[in-house]
mmCIF file of C-alpha atoms in Angstrom:
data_model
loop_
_atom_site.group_PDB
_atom_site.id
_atom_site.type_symbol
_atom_site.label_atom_id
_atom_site.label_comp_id
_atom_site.label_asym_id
_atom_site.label_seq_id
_atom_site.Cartn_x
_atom_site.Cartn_y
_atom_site.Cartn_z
ATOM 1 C CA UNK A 29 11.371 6.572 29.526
ATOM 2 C CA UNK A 30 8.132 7.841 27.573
ATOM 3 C CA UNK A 31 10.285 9.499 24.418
ATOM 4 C CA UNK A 32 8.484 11.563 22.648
ATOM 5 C CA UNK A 33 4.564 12.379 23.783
ATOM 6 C CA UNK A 34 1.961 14.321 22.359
ATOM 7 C CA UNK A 35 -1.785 15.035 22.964
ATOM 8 C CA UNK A 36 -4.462 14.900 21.887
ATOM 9 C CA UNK A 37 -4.056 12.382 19.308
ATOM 10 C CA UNK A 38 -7.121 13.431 17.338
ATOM 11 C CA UNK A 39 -8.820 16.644 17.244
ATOM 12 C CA UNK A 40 -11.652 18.426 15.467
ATOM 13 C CA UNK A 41 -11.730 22.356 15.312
ATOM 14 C CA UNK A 42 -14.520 24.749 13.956
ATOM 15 C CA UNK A 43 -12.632 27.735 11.965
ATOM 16 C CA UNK A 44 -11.593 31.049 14.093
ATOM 17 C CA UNK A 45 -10.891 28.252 16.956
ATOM 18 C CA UNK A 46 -8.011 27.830 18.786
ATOM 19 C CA UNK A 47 -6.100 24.929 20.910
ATOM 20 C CA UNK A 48 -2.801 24.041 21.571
ATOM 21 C CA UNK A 49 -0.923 20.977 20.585
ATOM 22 C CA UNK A 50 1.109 19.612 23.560
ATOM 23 C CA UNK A 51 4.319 18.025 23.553
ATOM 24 C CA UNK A 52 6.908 16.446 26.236
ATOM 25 C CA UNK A 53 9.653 14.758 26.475
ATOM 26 C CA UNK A 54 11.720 12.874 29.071
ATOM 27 C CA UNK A 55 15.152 12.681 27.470
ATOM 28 C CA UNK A 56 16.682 16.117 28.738
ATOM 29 C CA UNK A 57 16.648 16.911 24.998
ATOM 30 C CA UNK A 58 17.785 20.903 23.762
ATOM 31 C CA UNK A 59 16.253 20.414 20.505
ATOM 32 C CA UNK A 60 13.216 20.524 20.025
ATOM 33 C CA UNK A 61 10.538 20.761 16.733
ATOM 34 C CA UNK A 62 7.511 20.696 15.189
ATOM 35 C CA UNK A 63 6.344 19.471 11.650
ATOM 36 C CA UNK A 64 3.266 19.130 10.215
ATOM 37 C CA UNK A 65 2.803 16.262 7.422
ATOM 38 C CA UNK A 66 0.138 16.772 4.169
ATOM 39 C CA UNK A 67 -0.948 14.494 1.644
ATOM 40 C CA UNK A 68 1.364 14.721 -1.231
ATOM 41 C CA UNK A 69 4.263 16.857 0.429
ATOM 42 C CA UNK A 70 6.518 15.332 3.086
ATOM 43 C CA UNK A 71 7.230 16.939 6.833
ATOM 44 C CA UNK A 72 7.617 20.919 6.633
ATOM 45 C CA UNK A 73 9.434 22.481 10.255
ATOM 46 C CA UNK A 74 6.802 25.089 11.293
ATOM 47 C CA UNK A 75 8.937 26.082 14.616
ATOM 48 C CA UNK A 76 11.986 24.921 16.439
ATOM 49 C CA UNK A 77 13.658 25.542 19.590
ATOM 50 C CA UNK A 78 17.515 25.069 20.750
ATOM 51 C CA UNK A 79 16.637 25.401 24.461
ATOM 52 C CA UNK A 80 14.590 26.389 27.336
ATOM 53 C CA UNK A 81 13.235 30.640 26.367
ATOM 54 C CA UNK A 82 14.619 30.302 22.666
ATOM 55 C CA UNK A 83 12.166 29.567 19.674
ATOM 56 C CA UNK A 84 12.635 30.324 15.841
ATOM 57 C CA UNK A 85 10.601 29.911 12.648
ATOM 58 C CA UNK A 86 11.007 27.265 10.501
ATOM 59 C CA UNK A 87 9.598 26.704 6.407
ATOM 60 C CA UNK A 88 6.077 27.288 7.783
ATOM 61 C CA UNK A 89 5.212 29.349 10.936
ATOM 62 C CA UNK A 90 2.123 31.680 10.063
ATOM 63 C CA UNK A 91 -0.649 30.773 11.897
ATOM 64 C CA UNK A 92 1.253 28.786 14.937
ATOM 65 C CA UNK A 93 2.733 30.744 17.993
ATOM 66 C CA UNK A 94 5.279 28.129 20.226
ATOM 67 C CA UNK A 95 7.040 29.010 23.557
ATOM 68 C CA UNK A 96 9.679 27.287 25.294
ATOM 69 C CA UNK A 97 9.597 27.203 29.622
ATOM 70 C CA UNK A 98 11.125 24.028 30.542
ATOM 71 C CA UNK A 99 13.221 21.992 28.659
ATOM 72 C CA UNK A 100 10.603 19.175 28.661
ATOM 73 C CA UNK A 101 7.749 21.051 26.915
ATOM 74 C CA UNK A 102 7.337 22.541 23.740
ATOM 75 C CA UNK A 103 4.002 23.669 22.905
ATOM 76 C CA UNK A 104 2.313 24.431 19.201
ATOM 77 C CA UNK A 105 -0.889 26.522 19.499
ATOM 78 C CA UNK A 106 -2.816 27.895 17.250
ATOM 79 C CA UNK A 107 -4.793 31.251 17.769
ATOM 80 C CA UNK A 108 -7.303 31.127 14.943
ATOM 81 C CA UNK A 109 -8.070 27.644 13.409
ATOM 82 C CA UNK A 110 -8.330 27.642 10.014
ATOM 83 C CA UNK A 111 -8.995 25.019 7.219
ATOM 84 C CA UNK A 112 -5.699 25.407 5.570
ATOM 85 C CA UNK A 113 -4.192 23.911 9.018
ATOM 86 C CA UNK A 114 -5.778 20.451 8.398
ATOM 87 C CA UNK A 115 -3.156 18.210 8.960
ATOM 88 C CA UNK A 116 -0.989 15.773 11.132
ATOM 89 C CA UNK A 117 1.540 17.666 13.365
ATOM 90 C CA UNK A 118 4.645 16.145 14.395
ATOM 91 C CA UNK A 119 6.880 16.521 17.148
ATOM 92 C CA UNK A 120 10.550 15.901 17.604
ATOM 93 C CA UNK A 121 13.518 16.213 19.356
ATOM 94 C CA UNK A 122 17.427 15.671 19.482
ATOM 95 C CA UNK A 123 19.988 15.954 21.987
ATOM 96 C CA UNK A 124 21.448 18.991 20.006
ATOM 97 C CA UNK A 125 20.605 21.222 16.919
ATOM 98 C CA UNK A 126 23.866 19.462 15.801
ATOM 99 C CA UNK A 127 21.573 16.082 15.821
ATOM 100 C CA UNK A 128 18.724 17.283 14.312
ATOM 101 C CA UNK A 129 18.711 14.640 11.642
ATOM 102 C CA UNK A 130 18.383 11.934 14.380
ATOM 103 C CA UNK A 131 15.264 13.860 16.114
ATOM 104 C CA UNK A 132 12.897 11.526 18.135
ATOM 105 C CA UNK A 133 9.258 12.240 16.602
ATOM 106 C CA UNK A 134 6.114 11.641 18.641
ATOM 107 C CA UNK A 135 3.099 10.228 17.298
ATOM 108 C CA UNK A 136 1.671 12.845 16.223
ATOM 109 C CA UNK A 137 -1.872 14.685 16.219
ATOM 110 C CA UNK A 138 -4.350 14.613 13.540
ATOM 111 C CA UNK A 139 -6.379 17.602 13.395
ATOM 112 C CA UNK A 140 -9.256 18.559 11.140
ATOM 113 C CA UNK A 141 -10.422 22.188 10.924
ATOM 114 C CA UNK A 142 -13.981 22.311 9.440
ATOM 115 C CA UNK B 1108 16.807 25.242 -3.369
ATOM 116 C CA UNK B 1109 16.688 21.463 -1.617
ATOM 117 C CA UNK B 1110 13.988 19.381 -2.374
ATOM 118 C CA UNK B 1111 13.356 15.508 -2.220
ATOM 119 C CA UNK B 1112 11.413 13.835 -4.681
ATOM 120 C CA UNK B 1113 10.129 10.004 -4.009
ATOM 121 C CA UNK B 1114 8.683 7.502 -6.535
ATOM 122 C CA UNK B 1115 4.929 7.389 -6.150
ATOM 123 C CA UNK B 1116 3.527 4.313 -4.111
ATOM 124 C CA UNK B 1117 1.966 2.795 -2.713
ATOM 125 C CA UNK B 1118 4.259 -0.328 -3.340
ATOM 126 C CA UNK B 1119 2.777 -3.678 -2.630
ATOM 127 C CA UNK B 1120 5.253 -6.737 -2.575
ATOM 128 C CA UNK B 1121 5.395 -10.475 -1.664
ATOM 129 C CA UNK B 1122 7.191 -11.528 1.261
ATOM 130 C CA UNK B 1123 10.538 -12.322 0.273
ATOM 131 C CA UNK B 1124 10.559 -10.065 -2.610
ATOM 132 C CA UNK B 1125 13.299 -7.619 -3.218
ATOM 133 C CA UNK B 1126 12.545 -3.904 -2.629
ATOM 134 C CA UNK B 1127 13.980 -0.638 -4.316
ATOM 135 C CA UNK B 1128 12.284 2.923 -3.354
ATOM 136 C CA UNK B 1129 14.039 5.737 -5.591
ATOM 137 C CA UNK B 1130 14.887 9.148 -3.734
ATOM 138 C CA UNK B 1131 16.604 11.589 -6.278
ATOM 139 C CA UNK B 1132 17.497 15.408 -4.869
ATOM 140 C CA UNK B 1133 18.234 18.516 -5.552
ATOM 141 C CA UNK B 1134 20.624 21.015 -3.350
ATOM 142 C CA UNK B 1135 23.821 22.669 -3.792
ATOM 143 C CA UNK B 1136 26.796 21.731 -2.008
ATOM 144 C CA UNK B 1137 26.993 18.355 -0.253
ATOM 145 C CA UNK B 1138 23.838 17.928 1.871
ATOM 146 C CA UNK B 1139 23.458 14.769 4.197
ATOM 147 C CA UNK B 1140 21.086 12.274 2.850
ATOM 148 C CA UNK B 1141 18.902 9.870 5.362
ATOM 149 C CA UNK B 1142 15.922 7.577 5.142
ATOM 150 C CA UNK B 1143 13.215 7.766 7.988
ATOM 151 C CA UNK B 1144 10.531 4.946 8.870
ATOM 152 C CA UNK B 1145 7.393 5.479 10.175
ATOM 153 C CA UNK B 1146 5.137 2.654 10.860
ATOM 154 C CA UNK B 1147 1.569 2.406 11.292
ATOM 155 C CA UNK B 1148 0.414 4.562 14.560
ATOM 156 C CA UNK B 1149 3.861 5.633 15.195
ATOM 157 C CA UNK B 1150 6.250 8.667 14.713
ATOM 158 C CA UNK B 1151 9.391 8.577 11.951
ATOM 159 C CA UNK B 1152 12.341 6.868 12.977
ATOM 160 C CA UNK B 1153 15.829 7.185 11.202
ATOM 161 C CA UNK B 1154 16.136 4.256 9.522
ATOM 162 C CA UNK B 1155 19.950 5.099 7.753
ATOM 163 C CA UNK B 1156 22.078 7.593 6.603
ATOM 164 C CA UNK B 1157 24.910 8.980 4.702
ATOM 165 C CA UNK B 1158 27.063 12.181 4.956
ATOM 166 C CA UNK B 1159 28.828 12.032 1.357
ATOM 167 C CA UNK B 1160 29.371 10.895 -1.735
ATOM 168 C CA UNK B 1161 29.847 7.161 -2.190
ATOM 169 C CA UNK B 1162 28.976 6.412 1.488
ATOM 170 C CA UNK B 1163 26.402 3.519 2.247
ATOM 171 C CA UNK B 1164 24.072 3.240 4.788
ATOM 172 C CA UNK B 1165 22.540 0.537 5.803
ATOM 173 C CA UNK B 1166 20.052 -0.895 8.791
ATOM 174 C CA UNK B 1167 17.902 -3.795 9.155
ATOM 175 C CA UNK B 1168 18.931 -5.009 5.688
ATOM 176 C CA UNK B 1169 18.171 -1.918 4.224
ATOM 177 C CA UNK B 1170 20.855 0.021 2.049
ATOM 178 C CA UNK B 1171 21.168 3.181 0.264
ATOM 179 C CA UNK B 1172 24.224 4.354 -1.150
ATOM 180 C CA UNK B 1173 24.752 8.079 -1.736
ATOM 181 C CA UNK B 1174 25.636 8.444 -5.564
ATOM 182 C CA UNK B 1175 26.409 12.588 -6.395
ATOM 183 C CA UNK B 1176 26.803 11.685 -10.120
ATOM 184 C CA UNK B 1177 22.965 10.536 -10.414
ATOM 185 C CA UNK B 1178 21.709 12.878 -6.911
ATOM 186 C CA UNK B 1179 20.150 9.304 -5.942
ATOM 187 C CA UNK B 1180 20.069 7.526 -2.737
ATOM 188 C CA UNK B 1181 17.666 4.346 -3.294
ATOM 189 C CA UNK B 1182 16.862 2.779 -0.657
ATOM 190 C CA UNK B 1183 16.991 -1.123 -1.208
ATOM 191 C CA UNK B 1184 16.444 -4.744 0.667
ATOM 192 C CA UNK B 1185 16.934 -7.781 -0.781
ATOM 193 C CA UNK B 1186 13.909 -9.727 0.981
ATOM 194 C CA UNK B 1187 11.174 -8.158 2.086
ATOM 195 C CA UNK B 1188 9.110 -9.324 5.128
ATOM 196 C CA UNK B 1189 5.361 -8.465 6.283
ATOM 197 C CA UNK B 1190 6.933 -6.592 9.517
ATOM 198 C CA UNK B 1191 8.942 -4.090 6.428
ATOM 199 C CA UNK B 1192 5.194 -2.436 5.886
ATOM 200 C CA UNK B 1193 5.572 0.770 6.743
ATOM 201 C CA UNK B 1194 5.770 4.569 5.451
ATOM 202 C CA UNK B 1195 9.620 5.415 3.813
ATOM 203 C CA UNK B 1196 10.568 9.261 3.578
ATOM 204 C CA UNK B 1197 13.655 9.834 1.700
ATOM 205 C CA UNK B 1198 15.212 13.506 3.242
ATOM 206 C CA UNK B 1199 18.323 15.755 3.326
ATOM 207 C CA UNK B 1200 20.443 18.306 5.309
ATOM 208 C CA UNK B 1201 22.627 20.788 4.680
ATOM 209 C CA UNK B 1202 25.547 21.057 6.358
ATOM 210 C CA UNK B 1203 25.044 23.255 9.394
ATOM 211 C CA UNK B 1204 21.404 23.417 9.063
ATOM 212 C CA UNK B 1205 18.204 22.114 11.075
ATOM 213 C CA UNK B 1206 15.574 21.697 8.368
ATOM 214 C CA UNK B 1207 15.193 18.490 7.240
ATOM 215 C CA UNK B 1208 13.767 18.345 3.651
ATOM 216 C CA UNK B 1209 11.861 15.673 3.031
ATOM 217 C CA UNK B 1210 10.096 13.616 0.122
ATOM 218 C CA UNK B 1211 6.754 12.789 -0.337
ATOM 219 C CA UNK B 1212 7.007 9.261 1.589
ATOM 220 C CA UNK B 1213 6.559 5.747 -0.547
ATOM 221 C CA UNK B 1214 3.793 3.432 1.231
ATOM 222 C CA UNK B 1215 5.246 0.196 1.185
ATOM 223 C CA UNK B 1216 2.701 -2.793 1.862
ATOM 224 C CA UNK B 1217 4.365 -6.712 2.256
ATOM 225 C CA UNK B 1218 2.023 -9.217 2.054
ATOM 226 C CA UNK B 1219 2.642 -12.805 2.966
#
């Protein structure tokens, strides 16, 4: 049982760039999340999902697009890189929305946008 | 609105020392309160929580206790050890909801 996993751990992105942040886990969880963390402010949801086909915004979307296929994956990605989206990105997940204060978080991924 | 505000750290303490990280907040209604861990190279973990007024959590020696009258809930531990270093993020919920607010984090550093 791997939890929560995410990759890459580090990246480094030129402006106008884009990637996607992956994100799996092996707990048949519905809930699923992702934050991003910045100096001097704690965790802000950018997008969420209750289940496999259904996403939603959270505080923080613009500039992130997510999709939902299987339950196990929940992908962040980013279609045009840009310096304001320096941070570490967090991703978690809970049995239910209901749970979503006991979410599982991943590592994380540090990305840098020059 | 909600928000979570943290004393500033970092906090460095002697093993053995006694610990108190303040969390005060701001919502309306009667939000959940929680404290979340997250240690070096690793994601947050819940470390306790409380769901109203006058409730205490408590986990690995660590307590909080949810006090409405002062929108507070310090987190506290009587003896610190090196193992305790770690990130501490002080958030809420509101009832029904799935956004977490949280603080700023407290850097907590135990040295032997």
């Amino acid at each position: 049982n791997a939890g929560v996993t995410q990759t890459p751990k580090f990246q480094v992105l030129k402006t106008g760039q884009s990637m996607t942040l992956q994100c799996a886990q092996d707990m048949n969880h519905e809930y699923m999340s992702w934050y991003r963390q910045d100096p001097g402010m704690g965790l802000r949801l950018i997008h969420y999902s209750v289940g496999a086909g259904i996403t939603d915004q959270g505080e923080v979307p613009n500039g992130y697009n997510v999709s939902r296929s299987t339950t196990e994956d929940f992908p962040l990605r980013l279609l045009s890189a840009a310096p304001s989206q320096t941070s570490v990105y967090f991703c978690a997940s809970s049995y239910s929305i209901s749970d979503a204060y006991e979410q599982y978080f991943g590592p994380g991924t540090r990305l840098t946008v020059t | 609105g909600n928000s979570v505000t943290q004393m500033e750290g970092p906090v460095t303490l002697s093993e053995e020392a006694f610990l108190t990280i303040n969390c005060t907040y701001t919502a309306t209604g009667y939000p959940s309160l929680f404290w979340y861990v997250q240690y070096p190279g690793e994601g947050l973990q819940l470390l306790l929580k409380a769901t109203k007024a006058d409730d205490k959590g408590s986990n690995k020696g660590f307590e909080a206790t949810y006090r409405k009258e002062t929108t507070s809930f310090h987190l506290e531990k009587g003896s610190v050890q090196v193992s305790d270093s770690a990130v501490y993020f002080c958030a809420l919920l509101q009832p029904g909801a799935n956004n977490l607010f949280f603080g700023t984090g407290t850097r907590l550093t135990v040295i032997p």
